[in-house]
Coordinates of N, CA and C in Angstrom, one line a residue:
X1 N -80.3 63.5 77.2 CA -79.6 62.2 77.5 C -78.2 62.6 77.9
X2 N -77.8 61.9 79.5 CA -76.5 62.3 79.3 C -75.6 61.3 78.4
X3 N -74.2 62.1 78.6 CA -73.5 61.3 78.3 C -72.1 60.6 78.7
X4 N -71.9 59.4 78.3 CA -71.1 58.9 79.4 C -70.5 59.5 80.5
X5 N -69.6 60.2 79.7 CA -68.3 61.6 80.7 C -69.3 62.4 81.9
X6 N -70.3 62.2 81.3 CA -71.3 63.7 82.4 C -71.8 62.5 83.2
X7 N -72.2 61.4 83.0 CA -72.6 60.1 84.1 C -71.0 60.1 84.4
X8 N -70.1 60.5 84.4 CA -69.0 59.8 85.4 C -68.3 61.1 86.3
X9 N -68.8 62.1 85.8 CA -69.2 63.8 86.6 C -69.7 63.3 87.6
X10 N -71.0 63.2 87.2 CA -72.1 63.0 88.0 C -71.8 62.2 89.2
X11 N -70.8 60.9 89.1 CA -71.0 59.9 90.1 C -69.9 60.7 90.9
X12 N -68.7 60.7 90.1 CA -67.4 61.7 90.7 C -67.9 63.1 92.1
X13 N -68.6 63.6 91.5 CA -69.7 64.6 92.7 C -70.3 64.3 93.6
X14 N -71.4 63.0 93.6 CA -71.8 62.9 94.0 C -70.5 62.3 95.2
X15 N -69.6 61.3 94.7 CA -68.7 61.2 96.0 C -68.1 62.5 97.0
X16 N -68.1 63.5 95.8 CA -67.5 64.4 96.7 C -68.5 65.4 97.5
X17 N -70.0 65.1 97.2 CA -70.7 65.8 98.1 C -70.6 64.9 99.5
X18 N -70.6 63.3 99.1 CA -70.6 63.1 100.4 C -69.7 63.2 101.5
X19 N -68.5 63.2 100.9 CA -67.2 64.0 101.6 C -67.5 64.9 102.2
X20 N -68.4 65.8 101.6 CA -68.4 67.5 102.1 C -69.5 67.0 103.5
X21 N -70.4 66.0 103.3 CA -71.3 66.2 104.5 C -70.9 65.2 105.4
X22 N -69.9 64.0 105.0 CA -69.2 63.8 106.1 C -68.2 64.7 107.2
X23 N -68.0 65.6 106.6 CA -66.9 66.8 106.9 C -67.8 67.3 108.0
X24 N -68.9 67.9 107.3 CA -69.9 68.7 108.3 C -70.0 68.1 109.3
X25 N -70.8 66.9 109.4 CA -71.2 65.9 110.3 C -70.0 65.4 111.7
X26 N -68.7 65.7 110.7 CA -67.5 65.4 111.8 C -67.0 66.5 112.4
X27 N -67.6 67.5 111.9 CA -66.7 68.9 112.7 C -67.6 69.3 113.5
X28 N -69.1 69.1 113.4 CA -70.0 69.3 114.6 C -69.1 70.0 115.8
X29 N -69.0 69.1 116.6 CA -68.4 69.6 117.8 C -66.8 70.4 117.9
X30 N -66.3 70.7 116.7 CA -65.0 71.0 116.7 C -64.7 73.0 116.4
X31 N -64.6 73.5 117.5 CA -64.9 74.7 118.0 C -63.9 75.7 118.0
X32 N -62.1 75.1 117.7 CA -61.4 75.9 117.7 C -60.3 74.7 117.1
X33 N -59.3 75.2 116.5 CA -58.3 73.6 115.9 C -57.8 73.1 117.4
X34 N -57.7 73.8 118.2 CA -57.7 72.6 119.5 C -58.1 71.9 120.0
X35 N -59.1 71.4 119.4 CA -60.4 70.5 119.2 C -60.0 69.6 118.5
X36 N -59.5 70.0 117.8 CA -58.7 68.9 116.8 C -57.4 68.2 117.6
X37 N -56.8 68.8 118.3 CA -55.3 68.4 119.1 C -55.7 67.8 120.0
X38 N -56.4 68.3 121.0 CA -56.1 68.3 122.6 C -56.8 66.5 122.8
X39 N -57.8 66.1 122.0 CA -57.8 64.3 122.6 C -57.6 63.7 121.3
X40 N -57.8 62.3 121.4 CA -57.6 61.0 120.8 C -58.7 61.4 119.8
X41 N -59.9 61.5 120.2 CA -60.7 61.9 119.4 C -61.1 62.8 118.5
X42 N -60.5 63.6 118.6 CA -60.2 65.5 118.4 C -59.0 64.7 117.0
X43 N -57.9 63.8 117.2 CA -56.7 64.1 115.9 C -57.4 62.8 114.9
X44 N -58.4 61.7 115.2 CA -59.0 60.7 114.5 C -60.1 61.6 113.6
X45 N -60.6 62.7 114.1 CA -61.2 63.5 113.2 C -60.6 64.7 112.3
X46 N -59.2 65.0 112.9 CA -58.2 66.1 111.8 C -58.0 64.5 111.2
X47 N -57.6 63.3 111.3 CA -57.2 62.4 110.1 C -58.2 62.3 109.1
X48 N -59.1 62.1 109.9 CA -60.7 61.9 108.7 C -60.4 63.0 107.9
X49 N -61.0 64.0 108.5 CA -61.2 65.4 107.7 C -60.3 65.5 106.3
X50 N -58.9 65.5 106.5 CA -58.0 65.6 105.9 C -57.8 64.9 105.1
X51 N -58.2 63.0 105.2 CA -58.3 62.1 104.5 C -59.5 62.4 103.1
X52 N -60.6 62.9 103.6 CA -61.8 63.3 103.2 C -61.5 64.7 102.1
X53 N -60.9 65.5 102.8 CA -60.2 66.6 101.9 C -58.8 66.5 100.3
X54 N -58.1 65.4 100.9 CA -57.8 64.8 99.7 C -58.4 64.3 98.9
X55 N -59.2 63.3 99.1 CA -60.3 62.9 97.9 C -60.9 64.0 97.4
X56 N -61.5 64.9 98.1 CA -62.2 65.8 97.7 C -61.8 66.6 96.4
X57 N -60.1 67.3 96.6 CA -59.2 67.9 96.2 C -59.1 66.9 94.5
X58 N -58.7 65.4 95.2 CA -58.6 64.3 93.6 C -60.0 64.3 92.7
X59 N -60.9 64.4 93.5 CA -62.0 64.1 92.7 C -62.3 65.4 92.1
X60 N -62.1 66.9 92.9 CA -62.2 67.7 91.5 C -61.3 67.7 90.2
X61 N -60.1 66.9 90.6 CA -59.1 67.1 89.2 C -59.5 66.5 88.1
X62 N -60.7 65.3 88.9 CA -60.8 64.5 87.8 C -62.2 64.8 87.0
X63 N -63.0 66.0 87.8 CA -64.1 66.5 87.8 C -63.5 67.2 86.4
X64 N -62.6 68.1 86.3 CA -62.1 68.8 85.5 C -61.5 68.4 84.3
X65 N -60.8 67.3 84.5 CA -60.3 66.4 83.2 C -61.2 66.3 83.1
X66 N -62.3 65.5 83.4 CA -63.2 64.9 82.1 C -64.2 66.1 81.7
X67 N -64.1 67.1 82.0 CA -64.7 67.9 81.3 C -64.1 69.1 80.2
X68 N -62.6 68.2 80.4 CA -61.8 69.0 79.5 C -61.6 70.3 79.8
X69 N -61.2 70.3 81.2 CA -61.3 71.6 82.1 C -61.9 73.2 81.7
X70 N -63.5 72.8 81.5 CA -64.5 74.2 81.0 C -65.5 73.6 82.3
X71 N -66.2 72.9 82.9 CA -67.1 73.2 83.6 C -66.8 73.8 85.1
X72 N -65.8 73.5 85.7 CA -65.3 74.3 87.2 C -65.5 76.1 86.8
X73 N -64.9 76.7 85.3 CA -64.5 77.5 85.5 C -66.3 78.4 85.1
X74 N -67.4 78.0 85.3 CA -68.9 78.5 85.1 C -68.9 78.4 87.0
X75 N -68.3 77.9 87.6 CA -68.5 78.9 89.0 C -67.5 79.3 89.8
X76 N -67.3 80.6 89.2 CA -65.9 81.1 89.6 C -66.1 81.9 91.2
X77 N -66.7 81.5 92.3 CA -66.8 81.8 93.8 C -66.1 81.0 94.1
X78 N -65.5 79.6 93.8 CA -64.9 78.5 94.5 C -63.7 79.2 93.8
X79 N -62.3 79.0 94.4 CA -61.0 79.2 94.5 C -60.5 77.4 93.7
X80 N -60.9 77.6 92.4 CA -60.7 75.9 92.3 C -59.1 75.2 92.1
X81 N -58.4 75.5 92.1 CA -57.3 75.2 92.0 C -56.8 75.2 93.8
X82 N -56.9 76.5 94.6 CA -56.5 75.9 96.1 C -57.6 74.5 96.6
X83 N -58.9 74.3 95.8 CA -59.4 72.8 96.5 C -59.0 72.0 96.0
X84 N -58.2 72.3 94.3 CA -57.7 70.5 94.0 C -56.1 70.6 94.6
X85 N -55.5 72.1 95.3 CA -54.4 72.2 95.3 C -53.8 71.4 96.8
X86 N -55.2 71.8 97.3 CA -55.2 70.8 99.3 C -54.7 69.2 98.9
X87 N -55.4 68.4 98.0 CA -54.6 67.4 98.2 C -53.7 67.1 97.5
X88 N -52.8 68.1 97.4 CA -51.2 68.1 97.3 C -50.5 68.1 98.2
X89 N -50.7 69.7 99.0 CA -50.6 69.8 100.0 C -50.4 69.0 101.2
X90 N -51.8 68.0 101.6 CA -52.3 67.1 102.5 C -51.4 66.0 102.0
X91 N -51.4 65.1 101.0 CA -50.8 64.0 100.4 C -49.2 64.4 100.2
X92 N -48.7 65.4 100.3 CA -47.2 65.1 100.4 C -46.3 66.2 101.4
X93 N -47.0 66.8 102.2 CA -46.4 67.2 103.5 C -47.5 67.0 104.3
X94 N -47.5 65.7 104.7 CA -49.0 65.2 105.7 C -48.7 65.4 107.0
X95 N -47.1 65.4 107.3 CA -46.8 66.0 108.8 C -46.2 67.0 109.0
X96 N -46.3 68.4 107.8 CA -46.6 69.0 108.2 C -48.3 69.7 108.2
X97 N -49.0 69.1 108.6 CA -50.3 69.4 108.3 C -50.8 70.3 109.9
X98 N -50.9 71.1 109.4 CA -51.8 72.2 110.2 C -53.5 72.3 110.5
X99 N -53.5 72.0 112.1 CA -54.8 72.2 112.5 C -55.7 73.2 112.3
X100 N -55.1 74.4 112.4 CA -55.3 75.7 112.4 C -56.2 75.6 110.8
X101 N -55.3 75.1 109.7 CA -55.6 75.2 108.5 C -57.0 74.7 107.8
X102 N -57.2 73.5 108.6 CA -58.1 72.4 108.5 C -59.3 72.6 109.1
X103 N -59.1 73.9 110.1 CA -60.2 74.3 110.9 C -60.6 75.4 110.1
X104 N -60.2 76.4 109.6 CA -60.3 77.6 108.5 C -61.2 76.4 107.4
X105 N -60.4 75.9 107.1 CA -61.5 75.1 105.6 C -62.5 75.2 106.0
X106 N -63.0 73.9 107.7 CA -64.2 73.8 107.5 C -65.4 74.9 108.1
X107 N -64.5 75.4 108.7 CA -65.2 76.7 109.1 C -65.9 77.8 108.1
X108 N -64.9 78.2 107.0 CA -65.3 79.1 106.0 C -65.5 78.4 104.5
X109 N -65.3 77.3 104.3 CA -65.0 77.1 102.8 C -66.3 75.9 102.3
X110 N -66.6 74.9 103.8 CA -67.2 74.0 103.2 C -68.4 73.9 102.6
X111 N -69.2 75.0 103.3 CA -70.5 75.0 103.2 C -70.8 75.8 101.9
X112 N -69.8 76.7 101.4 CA -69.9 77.0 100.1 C -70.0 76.2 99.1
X113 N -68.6 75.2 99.4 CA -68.4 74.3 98.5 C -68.9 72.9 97.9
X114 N -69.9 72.9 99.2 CA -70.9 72.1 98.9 C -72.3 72.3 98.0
X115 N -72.9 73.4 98.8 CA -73.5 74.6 98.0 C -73.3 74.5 96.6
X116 N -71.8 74.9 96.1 CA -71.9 74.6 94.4 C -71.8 73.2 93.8
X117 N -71.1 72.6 94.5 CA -71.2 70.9 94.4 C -72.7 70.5 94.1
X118 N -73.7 71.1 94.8 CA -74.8 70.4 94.2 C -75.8 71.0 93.4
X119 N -75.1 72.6 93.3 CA -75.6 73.1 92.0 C -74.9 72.9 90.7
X120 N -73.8 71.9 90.5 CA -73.3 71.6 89.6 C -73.8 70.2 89.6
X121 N -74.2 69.3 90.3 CA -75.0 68.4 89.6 C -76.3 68.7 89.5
X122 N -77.1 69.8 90.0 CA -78.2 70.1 89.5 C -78.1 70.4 87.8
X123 N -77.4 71.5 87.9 CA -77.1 71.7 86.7 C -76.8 70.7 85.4
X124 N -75.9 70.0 85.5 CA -75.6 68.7 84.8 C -76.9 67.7 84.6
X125 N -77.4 67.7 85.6 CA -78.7 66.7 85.6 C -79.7 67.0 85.1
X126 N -79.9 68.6 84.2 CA -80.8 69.5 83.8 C -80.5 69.1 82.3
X127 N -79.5 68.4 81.6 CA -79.1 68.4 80.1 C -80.1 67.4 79.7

C-alpha cells in the first residue's frame, strides 16, 4: 500500500515525465540551437522548452522534499542538483537564457532523464 507522500511522488513524476515527452515531441525538428533562433517558431519552442524545464527542475525539488531528500540520491547517473538547479537558472536570469544551452539538454540529458523518471515510478509503484 502506498502511502500518501509516495501517491504525491507518484503524481509529481508522472507531471514531470510528461514534460520530458513534451520536450521530445517539441525538439523533433530542432537540429542545431539555431533552430531555436532563426524563426517565430524556432523561439515559441526555446519558450516552451524552457518553460517545461523549470517545472521540471521544481517538480524535482519537490520530488525530493517529500522524500526527505533519500530517493533522487538511489540514482546517482542523473546530475540531480544541475536538474533542479536549471530552474533557477531559467526563472531568474530568463534573458539571459542561452540557446546553445537548451539545445545541449535536450540533445544529451533528456532521454536519460526520462529513462530514470520512469524507473523511479516503476520502482515506487513496486512497494
Amino acid at each position: 500500500m502506498l502511502s500518501d507522500k509516495d501517491k504525491m511522488i507518484l503524481s509529481t513524476l508522472d507531471d514531470i515525465k510528461i514534460s520530458l515527452e513534451l520536450i521530445i515531441k517539441r525538439c523533433v525538428d530542432i537540429k542545431s540551437s539555431d533552430d531555436f533562433l532563426d524563426e517565430e517558431d524556432g523561439l515559441l519552442k526555446l519558450d516552451s522548452v524552457s518553460m517545461r524545464l523549470i517545472a521540471i527542475g521544481e517538480g524535482f525539488k519537490n520530488v525530493d522534499k517529500l522524500s526527505d531528500y533519500k530517493l533522487l540520491t538511489n540514482y546517482p547517473n542523473i546530475p540531480w542538483k544541475q536538474v533542479k538547479g536549471i530552474r533557477d537558472i531559467l526563472s531568474h536570469h530568463y534573458f539571459d537564457l542561452d540557446a546553445e544551452t537548451i539545445f545541449e539538454i535536450c540533445q544529451n540529458d533528456i532521454n536519460e532523464l526520462i529513462s530514470t523518471t520512469t524507473n523511479i515510478i516503476e520502482d515506487i509503484s513496486k512497494k
